[in-house]
Each structure stands twice: as structure tokens, then as C-alpha cells.
Short mmCIF file of C-alpha atoms and ligand atoms in Angstrom, two decimals:
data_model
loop_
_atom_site.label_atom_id
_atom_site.label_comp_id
_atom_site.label_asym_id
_atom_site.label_seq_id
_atom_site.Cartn_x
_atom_site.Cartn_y
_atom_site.Cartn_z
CA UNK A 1071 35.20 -13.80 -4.29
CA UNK A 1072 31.60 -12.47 -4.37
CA UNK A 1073 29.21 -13.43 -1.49
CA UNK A 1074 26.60 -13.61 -4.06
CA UNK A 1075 25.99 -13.12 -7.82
CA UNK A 1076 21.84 -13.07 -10.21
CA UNK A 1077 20.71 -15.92 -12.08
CA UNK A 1078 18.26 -15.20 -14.21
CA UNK A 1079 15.12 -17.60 -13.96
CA UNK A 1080 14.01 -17.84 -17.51
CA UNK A 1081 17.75 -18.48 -19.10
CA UNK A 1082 19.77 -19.15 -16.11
CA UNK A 1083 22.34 -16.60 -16.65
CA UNK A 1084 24.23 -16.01 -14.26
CA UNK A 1085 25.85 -11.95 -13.46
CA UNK A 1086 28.07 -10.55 -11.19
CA UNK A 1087 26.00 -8.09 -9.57
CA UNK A 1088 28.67 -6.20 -7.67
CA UNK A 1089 30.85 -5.54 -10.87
CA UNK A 1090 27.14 -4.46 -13.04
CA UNK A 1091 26.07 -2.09 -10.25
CA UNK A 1092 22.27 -2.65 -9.38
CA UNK A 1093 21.00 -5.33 -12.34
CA UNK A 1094 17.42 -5.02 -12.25
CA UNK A 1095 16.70 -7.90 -15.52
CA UNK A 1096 18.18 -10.22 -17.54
CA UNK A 1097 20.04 -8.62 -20.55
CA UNK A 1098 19.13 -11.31 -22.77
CA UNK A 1099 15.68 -11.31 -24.86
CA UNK A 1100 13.36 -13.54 -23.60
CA UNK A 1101 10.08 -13.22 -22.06
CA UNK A 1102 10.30 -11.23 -18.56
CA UNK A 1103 11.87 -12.79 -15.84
CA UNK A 1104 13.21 -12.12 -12.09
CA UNK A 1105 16.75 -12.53 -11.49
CA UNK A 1106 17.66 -14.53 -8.08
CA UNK A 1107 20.61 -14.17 -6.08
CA UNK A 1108 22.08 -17.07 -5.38
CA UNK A 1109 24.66 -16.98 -2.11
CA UNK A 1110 28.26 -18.45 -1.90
CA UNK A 1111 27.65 -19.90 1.28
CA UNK A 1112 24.95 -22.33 1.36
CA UNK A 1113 23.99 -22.42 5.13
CA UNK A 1114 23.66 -19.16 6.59
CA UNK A 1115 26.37 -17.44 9.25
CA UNK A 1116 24.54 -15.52 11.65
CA UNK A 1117 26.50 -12.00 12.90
CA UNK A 1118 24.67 -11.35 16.03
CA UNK A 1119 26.93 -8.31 16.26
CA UNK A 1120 25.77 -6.70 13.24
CA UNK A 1121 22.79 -4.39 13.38
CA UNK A 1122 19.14 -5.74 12.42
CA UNK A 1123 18.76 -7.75 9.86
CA UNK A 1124 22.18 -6.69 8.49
CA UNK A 1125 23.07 -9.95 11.10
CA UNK A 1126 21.92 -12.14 7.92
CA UNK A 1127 24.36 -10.29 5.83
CA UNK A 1128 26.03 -12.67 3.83
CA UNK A 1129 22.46 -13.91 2.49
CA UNK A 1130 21.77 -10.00 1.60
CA UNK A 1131 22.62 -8.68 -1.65
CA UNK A 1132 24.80 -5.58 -0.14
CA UNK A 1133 27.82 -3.55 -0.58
CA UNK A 1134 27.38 -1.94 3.17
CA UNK A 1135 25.90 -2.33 6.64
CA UNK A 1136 23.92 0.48 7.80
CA UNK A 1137 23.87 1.47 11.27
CA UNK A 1138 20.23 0.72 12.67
CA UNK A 1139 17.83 -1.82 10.40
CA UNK A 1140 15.26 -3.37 12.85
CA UNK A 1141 14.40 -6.73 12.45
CA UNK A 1142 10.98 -8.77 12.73
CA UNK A 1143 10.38 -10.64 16.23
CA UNK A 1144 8.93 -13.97 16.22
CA UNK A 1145 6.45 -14.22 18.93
CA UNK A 1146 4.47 -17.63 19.66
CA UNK A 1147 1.10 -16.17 19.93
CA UNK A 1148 -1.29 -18.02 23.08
CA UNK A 1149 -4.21 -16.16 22.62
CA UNK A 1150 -4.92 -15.74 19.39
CA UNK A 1151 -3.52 -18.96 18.92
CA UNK A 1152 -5.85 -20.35 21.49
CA UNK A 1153 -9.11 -18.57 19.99
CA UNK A 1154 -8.41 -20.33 16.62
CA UNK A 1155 -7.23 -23.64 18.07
CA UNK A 1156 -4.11 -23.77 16.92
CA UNK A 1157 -0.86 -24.84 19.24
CA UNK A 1158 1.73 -23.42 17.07
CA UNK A 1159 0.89 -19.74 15.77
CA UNK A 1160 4.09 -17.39 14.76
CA UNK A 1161 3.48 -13.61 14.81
CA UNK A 1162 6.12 -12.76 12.88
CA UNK A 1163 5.94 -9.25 13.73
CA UNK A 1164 7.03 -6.29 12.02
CA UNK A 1165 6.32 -3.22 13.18
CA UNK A 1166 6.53 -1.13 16.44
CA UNK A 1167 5.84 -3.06 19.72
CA UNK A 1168 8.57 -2.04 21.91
CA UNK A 1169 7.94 -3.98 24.74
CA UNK A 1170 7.88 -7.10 22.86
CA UNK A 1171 11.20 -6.01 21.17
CA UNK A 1172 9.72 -5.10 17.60
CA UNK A 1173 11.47 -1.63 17.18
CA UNK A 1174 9.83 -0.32 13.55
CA UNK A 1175 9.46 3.30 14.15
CA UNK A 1176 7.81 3.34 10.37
CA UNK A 1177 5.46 0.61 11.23
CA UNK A 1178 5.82 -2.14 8.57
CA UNK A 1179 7.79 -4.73 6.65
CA UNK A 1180 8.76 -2.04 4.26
CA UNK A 1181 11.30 -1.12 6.63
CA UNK A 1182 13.00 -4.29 6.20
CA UNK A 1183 13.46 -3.84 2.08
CA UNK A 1184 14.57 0.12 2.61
CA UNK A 1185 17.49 -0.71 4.37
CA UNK A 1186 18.79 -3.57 2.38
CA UNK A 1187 17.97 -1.34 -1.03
CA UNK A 1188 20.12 1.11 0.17
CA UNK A 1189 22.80 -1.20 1.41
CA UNK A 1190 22.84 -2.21 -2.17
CA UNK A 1191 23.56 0.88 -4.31
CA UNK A 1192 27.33 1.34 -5.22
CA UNK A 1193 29.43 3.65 -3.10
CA UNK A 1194 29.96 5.84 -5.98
CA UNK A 1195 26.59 6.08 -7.00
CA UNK A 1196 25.33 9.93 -7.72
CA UNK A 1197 21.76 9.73 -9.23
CA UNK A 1198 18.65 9.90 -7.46
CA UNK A 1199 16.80 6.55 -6.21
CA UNK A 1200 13.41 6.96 -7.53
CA UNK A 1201 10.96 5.00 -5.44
CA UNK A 1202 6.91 4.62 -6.35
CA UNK A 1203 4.84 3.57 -3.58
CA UNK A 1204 1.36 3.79 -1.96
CA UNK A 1205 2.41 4.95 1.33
CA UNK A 1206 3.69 2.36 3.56
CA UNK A 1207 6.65 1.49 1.33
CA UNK A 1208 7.46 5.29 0.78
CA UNK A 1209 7.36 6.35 4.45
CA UNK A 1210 10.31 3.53 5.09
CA UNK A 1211 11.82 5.01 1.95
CA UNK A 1212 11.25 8.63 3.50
CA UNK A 1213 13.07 7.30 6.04
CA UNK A 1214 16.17 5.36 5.62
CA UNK A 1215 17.67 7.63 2.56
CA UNK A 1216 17.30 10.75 5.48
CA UNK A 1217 19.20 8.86 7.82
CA UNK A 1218 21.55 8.08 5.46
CA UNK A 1219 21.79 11.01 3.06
CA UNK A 1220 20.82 8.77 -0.36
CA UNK A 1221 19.11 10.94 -2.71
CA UNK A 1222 15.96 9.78 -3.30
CA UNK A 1223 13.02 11.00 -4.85
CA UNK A 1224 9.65 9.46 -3.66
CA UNK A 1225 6.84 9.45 -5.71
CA UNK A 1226 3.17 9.29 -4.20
CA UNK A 1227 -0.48 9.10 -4.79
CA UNK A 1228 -3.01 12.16 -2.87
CA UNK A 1229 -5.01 9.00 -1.03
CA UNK A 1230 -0.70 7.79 0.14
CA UNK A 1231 0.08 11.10 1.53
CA UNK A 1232 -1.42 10.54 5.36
CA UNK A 1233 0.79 7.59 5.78
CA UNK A 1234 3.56 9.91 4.94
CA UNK A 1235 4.93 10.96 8.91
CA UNK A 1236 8.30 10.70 10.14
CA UNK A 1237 9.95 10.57 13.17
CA UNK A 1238 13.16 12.33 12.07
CA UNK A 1239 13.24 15.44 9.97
CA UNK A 1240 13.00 14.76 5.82
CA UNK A 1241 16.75 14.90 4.43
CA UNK A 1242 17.13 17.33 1.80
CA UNK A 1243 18.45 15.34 -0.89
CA UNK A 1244 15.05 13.25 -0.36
CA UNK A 1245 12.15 14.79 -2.37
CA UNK A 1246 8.77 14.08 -1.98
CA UNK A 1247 6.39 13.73 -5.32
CA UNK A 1248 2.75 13.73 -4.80
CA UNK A 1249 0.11 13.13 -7.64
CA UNK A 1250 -3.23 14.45 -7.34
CA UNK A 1251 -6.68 13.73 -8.04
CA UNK A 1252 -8.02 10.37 -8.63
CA UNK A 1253 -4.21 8.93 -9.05
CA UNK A 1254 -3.56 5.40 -7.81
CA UNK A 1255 -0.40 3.56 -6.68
CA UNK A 1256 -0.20 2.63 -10.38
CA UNK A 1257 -0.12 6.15 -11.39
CA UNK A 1258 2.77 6.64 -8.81
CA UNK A 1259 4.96 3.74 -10.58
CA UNK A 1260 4.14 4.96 -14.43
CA UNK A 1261 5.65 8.37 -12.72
CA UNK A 1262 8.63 6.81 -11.31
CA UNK A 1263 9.15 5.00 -14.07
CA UNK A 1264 9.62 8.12 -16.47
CA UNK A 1265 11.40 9.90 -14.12
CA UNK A 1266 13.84 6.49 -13.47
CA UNK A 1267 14.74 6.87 -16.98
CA UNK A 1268 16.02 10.61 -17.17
CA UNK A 1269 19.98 11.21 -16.51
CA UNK A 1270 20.68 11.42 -13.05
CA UNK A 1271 18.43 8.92 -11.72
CA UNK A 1272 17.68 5.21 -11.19
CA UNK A 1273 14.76 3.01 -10.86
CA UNK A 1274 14.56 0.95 -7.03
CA UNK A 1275 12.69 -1.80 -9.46
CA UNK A 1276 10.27 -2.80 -6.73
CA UNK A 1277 9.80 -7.11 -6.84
CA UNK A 1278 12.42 -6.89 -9.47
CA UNK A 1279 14.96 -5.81 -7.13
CA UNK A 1280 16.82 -8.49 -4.82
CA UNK A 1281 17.61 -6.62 -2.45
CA UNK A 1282 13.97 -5.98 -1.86
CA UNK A 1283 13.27 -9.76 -1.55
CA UNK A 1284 16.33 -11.04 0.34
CA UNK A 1285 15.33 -7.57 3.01
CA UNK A 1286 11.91 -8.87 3.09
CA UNK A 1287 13.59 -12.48 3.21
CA UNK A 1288 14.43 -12.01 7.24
CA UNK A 1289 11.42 -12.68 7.86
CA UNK A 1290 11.44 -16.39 7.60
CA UNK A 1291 15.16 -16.24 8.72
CA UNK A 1292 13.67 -14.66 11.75
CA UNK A 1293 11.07 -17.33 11.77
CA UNK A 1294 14.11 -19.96 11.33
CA UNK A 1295 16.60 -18.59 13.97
CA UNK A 1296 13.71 -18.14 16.59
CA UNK A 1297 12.02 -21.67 16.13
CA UNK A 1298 14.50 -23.34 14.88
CA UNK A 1299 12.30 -24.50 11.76
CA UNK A 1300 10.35 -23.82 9.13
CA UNK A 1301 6.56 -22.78 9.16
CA UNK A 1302 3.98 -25.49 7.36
CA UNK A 1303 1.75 -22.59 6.92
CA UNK A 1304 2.36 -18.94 5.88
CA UNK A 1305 0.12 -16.01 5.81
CA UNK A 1306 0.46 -12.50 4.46
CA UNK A 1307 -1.64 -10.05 2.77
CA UNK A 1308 -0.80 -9.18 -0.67
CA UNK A 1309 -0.72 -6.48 -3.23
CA UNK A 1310 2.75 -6.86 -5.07
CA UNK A 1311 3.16 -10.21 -3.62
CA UNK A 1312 6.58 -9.26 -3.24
CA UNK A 1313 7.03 -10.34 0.17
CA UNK A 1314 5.43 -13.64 -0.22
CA UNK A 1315 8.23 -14.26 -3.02
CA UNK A 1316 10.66 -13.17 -0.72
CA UNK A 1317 9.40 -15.76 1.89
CA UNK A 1318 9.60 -18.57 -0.71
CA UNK A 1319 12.72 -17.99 -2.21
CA UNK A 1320 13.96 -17.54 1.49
CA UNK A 1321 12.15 -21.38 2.03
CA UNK A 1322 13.96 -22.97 -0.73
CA UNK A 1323 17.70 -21.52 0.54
CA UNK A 1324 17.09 -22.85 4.10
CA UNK A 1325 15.58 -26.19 3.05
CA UNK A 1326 19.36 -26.02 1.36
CA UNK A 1327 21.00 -24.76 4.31
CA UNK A 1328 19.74 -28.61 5.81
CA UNK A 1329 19.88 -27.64 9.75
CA UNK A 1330 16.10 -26.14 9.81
CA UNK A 1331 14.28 -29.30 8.46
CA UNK A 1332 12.69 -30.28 4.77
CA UNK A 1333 8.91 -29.22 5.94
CA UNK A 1334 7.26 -28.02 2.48
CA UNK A 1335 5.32 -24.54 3.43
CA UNK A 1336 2.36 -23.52 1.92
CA UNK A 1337 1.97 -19.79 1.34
CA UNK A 1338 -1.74 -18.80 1.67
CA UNK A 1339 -1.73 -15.00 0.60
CA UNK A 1340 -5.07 -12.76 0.55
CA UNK A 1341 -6.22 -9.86 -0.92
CA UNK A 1342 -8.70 -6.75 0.07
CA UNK A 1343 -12.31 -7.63 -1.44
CA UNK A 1344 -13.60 -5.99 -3.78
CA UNK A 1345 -10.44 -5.21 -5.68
CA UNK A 1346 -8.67 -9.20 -5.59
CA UNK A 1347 -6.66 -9.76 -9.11
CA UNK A 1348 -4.60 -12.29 -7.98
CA UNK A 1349 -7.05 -14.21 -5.86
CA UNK A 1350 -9.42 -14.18 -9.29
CA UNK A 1351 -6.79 -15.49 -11.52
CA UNK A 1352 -5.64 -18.30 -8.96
CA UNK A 1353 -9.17 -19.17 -8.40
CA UNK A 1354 -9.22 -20.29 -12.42
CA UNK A 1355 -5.81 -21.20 -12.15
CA UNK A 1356 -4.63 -19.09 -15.02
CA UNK A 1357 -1.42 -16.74 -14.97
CA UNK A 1358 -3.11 -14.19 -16.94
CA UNK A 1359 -4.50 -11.25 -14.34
CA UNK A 1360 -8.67 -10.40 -15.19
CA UNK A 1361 -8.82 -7.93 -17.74
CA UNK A 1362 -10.84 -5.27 -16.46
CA UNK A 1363 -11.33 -1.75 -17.33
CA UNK A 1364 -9.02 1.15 -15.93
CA UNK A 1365 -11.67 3.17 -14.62
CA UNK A 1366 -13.61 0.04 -13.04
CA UNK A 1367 -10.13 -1.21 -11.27
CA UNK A 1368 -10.43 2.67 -9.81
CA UNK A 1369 -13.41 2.14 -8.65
CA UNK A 1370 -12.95 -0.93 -6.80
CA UNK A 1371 -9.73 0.02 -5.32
CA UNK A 1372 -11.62 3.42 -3.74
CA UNK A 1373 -13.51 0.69 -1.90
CA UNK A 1374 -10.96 -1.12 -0.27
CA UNK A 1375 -9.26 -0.06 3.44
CA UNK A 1376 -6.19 -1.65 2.91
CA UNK A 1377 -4.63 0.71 0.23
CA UNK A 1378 -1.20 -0.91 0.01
CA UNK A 1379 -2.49 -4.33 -1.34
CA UNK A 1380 -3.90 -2.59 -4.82
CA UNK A 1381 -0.91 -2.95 -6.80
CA UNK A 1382 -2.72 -3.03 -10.66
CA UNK A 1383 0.12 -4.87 -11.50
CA UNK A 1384 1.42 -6.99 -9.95
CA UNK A 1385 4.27 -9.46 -10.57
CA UNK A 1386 2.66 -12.80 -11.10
CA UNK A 1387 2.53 -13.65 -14.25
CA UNK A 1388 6.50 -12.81 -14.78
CA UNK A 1389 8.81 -16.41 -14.43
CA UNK A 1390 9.43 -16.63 -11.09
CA UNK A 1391 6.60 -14.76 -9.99
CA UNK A 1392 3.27 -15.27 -7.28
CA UNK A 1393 1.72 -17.72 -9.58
CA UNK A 1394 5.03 -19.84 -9.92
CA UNK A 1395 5.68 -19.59 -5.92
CA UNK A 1396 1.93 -20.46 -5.50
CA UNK A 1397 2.13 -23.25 -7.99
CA UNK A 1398 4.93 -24.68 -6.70
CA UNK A 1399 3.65 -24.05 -2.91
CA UNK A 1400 0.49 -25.49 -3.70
CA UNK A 1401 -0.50 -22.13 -2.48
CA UNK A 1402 -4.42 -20.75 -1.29
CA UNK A 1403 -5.34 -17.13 -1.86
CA UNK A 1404 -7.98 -15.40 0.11
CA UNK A 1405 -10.40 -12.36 -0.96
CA UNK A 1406 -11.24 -10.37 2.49
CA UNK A 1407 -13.84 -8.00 3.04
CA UNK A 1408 -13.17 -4.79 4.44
CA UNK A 1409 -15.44 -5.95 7.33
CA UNK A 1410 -13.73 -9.37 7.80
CA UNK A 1411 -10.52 -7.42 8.46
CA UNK A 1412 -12.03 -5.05 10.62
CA UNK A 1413 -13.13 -7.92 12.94
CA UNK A 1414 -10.18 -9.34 12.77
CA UNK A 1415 -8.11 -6.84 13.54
CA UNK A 1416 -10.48 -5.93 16.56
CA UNK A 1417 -9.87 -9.48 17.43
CA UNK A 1418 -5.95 -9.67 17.17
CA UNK A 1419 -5.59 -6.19 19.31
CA UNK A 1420 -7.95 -7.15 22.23
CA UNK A 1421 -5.96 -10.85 22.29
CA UNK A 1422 -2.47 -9.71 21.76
CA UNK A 1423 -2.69 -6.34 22.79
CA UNK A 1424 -1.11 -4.12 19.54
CA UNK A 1425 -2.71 -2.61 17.06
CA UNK A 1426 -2.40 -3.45 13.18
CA UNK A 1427 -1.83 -1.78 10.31
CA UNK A 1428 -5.38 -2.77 7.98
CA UNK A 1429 -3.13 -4.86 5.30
CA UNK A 1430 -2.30 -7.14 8.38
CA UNK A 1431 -5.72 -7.72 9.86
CA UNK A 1432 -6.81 -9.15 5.91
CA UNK A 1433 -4.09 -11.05 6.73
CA UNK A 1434 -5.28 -12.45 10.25
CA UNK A 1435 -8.86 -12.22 8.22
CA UNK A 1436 -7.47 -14.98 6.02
CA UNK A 1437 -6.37 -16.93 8.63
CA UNK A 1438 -9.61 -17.26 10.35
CA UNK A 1439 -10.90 -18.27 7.20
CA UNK A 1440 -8.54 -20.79 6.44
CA UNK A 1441 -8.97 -22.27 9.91
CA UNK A 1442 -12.97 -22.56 9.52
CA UNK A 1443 -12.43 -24.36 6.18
CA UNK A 1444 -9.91 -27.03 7.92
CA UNK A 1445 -6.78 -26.05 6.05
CA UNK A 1446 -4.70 -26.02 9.07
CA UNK A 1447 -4.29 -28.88 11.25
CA UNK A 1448 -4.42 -27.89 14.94
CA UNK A 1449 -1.03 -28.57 16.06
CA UNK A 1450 0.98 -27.28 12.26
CA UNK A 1451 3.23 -24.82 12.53
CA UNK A 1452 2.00 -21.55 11.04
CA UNK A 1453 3.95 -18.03 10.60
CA UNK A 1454 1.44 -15.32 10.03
CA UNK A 1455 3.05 -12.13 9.06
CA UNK A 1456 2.15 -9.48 10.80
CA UNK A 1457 3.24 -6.89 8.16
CA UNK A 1458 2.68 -3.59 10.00
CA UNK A 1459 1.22 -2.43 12.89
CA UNK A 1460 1.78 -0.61 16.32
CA UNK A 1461 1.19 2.91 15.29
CA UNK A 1462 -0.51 4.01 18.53
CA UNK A 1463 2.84 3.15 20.26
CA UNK A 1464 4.54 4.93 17.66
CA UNK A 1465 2.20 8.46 18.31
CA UNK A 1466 2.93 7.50 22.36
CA UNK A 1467 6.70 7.29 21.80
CA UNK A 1468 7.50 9.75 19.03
CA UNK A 1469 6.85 13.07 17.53
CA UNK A 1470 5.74 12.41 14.05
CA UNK A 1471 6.09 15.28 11.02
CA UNK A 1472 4.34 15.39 8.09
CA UNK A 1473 6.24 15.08 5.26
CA UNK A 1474 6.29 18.12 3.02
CA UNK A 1475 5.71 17.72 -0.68
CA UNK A 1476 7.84 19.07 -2.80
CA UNK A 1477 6.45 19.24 -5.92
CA UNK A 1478 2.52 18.40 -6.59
CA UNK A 1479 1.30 16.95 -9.98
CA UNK A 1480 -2.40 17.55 -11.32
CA UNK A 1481 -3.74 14.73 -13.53
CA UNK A 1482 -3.11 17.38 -16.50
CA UNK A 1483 0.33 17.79 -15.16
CA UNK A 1484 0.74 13.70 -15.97
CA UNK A 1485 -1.37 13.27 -19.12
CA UNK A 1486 1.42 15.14 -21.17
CA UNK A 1487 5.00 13.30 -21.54
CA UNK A 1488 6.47 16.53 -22.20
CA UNK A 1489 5.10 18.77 -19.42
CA UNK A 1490 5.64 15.76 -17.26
CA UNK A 1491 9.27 15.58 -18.12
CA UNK A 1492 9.47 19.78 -17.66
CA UNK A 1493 8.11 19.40 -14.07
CA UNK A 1494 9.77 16.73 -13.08
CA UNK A 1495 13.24 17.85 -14.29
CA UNK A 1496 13.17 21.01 -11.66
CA UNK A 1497 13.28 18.54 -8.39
CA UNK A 1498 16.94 19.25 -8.23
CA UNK A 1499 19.03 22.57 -9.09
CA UNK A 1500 20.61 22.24 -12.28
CA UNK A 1501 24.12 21.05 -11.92
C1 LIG B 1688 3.18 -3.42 1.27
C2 LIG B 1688 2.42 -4.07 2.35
C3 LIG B 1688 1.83 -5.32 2.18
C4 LIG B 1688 1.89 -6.06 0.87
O1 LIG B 1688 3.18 -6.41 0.53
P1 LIG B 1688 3.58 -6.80 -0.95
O2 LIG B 1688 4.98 -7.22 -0.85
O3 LIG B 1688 3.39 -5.57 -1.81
O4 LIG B 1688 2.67 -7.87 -1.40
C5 LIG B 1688 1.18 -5.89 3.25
N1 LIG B 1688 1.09 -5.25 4.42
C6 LIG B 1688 1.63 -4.03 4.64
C7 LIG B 1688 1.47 -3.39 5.97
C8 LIG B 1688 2.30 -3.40 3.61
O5 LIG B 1688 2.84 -2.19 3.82
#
């Protein structure tokens, strides 16, 4: 029997996933909707002897284990805790912090989707993965399909390329698009998405992807192994909001499970000020995004640090997306300046001694600001995911490369379907 099959959220279909291959969306016509995986077993098995997260296998949507997939550590924090007031702060860490057992060597959560993504694709599977990203999410992508030989093809903004290092050499069968110019992360995924659709490759489908969610799932199974129980409170910075989803799903199968307690969670989720969507439209309470002009989104997205939470479009209006998990959380969202997150990143790295990737510190940012309105109740169990950081341990431990491009795309290059399609067919030698 299958360990898992999708149910679809808006018609409750339900598909075998490991007979279909890598179901991305319901077949059925009906306004869009995530599928969810829902497991066989309905309390989760723990494999301490498998590696990473790959030890909450039989809640991940996989064919495979792979060898090495770090998981997050779940630290009680004392002084950051203490600075805030609060007796019961979770770093849920993810990142590189060696000492404290967090063994990232890419630096974020994305490491935690790559793995299970990969895990996922069919063993006979032949066509190129084709992964959009603004950097963080491309690096672990960079990664895990050179380890493992998956061809891949990742496809990157100009402003993404600095976050592209690694620590092991690029895999040939792993090729690197870059677009030039004033291209954004959306660019990137209207690239992918062309390219996803030509023979001989396949779309990774981003939130719409399980695999993505139950990976980014460990960390409240981390959370729930660690402690025990389940967080009141959680914080994250968003820009997908795919995480957060993940989280909240994750919340509903161990309330199931029964042996970690029946604590609701509220997810409190912020954004980089100026460019804030999602905070706009759940400040009005609507599930339509702000309408805004292209070229003014561009604009306040070159004013933000935190690159990785300026998704365009996100996936909250789609059933079972952030404004259903915030409805049904009773959720908060949080616009941070680039200054607030500055501070508190300062803050967090003096206190607990690692440094944070800037998506994280709008996270801590958020929490501050949560605690100086009186959201939190001194002694409530919060988890605030720490979604990256620890890159100076990284540059002490490692030798980092730049990743090569290999191919470049001018914003003339993308304008034209055709010429697109020309370029892009010439990433791999002709069969
Ligand atoms: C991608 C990313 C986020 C945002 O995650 P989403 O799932 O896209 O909302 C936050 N922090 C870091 C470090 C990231 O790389």
C-alpha cells in the first residue's frame, strides 16, 4: 500500500501520487487549488537511523532517501528570550551553526525542500528539473541535484546571482540560467515556466509541490520531537508563504497524531516594508493581492534587503493557500522595515551569537513587534523560525565557488517567445 496519496482541497479528489509521477494540480476544472498529501499512518514513526529529515520519512512524499539532508535544531533561546520577556522562545534553526548542531552548509530552510523534491521524482525520470528562484532557494537547488546527479536547470535573476556559492563543485547535468537587467524573481518563474513546458523537462511547482511543504514541514516536527509539543506562536518571514503553509498543514497532522497536545498555533508571518502584498491584503482582510503596477512593484522590491520575501505572486489567494492558513490560524502579518530588521538582526547575533540571513532578522523584527503590542503572553510557547543564517561560519569552514552561469538572458532575449524558446533549447546537446 502507499504511505501516502493528494487530495485535492477544492474537490477532494483523491490521487495516487506514486503511480501519476509528480502531480502538481488537480486534473479536474475548478478554480485553482493545492493538493495535500494525506499519510497512511496517522501518528508519525520516527527513524532516528535515517539521515536528516529523511528520519520523518513516512510523513514525506518520497520514492528515496538521500544520503545527507540536514535537519533544523530546536534551540530554547535564554537570551533573546530573556530581552523580550518571554520564558518559552524556540529558535528553530535552520542554517549553519555547527556547534549548536545546525549543519546547513547552504544556509537556509531551502535546504530542507531540495532534498525532499528530489527524493520525490521517479527513478526513471529523464527530463530536466527546472527550478525558478531568487537565490536562496536556487543555491540549495545548486546543491542537492550536484550531489546527486538530477538534472536540473536553475533559473535566476542578476540581483540572485551573489547568493549563488557552493561548497562542492556545480554537477554538470545542473545548469545555471541567469536573467539580466532589471529582472525580478518573477521574471525567473515566467522563465521556468516556459522552459518547464518544452520536451525534456519538468516544472519543481514551487508551493504547489508537496514535497516542498512536507520538506519544509520538519520544521514543526523538529519543533514537536524536541519539545514534545506544539508552539502557541509561530514566526517566519514570508515571500511565497510556502513555509508557513508547510508549518500549518504540519500543525493540523500532529494535532491528529494526539501525543503532542491540541494547542491551536497562531502563525504571525511578516513581510519586508516597502514591498508587503500579503500584509496589505490581510490588513483589509480580502484574498485578492493590491493591484499595483508592474513597474511600481519593481520599484519597491529594489528597496527591500531581504530579496527572497518578494515573490509578486504569491500563493494566497489559491484554496488552501496563506489567506486560508491565516484565516483559519487567526493569523497576524507584519510589514518590517529594512531598518527594523537590521536592529534586529544586530540584536539576535550579539544575544545568541550567529549571524542571520536578512529574511530571518524581519522575522525576529516581527517578533519584537508583536511582543510590544502584547500578542504574546510571557510564558506561551513560541517557535520563531530562524530561516537562514550562519554564513560567516560557513566562509570559516568551507571554500565557497561561485557558480558559473551557463547561459545569460538580456531583457530582449525574454521579451520574444520565440528567441526565448531558441536560447533556451541549446542548455543541453541535442540528443
Ligand atoms: C525563501 C526564504 C524565506 C521565505 O520563505 P517562503 O516559503 O517563500 O515564504 C524566508 N527566509 C529565507 C532565508 C528564505 O530563503
Amino acid at each position: 500500500m502507499a504511505h501516502y496519496h493528494l487530495t485535492c482541497l477544492a474537490c477532494g479528489a483523491t490521487h495516487d501520487d506514486l503511480e501519476t509521477g509528480f502531480l502538481l494540480a488537480c486534473p479536474a476544472a475548478h478554480p485553482p487549488a493545492l493538493l495535500r498529501t494525506q499519510y497512511a499512518q496517522a501518528q508519525i514513526a520516527i527513524q532516528p537511523d535515517l539521515p536528516g529529515i529523511f528520519r520523518y520519512a513516512n510523513w514525506l512524499p518520497v520514492r528515496r532517501i538521500l544520503p545527507r539532508a540536514p535537519g533544523p535544531v530546536v534551540l530554547q533561546s535564554t537570551q533573546f528570550g530573556a530581552v523580550l520577556g518571554l520564558q518559552q522562545l524556540y529558535l528553530v534553526f535552520n542554517g549553519y551553526w555547527p556547534e549548536r548542531g545546525a549543519l546547513m552548509t547552504t544556509g537556509t530552510f531551502k535546504e530542507l525542500e531540495a532534498p525532499s523534491v528530489c527524493a520525490r521524482i521517479p527513478a526513471q525520470e529523464r527530463r530536466a528539473l527546472v527550478v525558478a528562484s531568487a537565490g536562496n532557494t536556487g543555491r540549495a537547488f545548486l546543491h542537492i541535484c550536484s550531489a546527486q546527479q538530477i538534472p536540473a536547470v536553475i533559473v535566476v535573476p542578476a540581483v540572485g546571482l551573489p547568493a549563488l556559492w557552493l561548497t562542492i563543485p556545480k554537477a554538470p547535468c545542473v545548469k545555471l540560467v541567469v536573467l539580466t537587467g532589471e529582472a525580478d524573481y518573477s521574471d525567473a518563474i515566467r522563465v521556468g515556466d516556459l522552459l518547464a513546458k518544452q520536451a525534456g523537462f519538468f516544472p519543481e511547482g514551487g508551493a504547489k509541490n508537496v514535497a516542498r511543504r512536507d520538506g519544509m514541514g520538519a520544521v514543526l516536527l523538529s519543533f514537536a520531537e524536541h519539545t514534545g509539543s506544539l508552539p502557541q506562536h509561530y514566526f517566519q518571514a514570508v515571500g511565497s508563504g510556502t513555509g508557513a503553509l508547510a508549518v500549518w498543514e504540519m500543525h493540523a497532522r500532529l494535532l491528529a497524531d494526539g501525543r503532542f497536545g491540541q494547542t491551536p498555533m497562531q502563525l504571525h508571518l511578516a513581510q519586508n516594508a516597502p514591498f508587503t502584498p500579503m500584509v496589505d491584503a490581510w490588513q483589509r482582510h480580502t484574498r485578492d493581492l493590491p493591484t499595483m503596477p508592474e513597474q511600481a512593484q519593481r520599484r519597491l522590491i529594489q528597496q527591500t534587503h531581504a530579496h527572497v520575501l518578494t515573490n509578486r505572486q504569491p500563493p494566497y489567494a489559491i484554496v488552501g493557500g496563506v489567506y486560508d492558513a491565516l484565516t483559519a490560524s487567526r493569523g497576524q502579518m507584519y510589514a518590517v522595515s529594512n531598518d527594523a530588521a537590521q536592529q534586529a538582526g544586530e540584536l539576535f547575533q550579539r544575544l545568541e551569537g550567529c549571524d542571520l540571513d536578512p529574511a530571518a532578522a524581519v522575522a525576529a523584527a516581527a517578533l519584537i513587534q508583536a511582543v510590544q503590542m502584547g500578542r504574546i503572553q510571557p510564558s506561551e510557547r513560541v517557535a520563531l523560525n530562524v530561516t537562514g543564517g550562519g554564513y560567516a561560519l560557513i566562509a570559516r569552514d568551507y571554500r565557497q565557488f561561485a557558480a558559473q552561469p551557463d547561459m545569460t538572458l538580456t531583457a530582449a532575449d525574454v521579451a520574444e517567445e520565440n528567441r526565448l524558446l531558441g536560447r533556451l533549447q541549446t542548455l543541453y546537446p541535442l540528443p
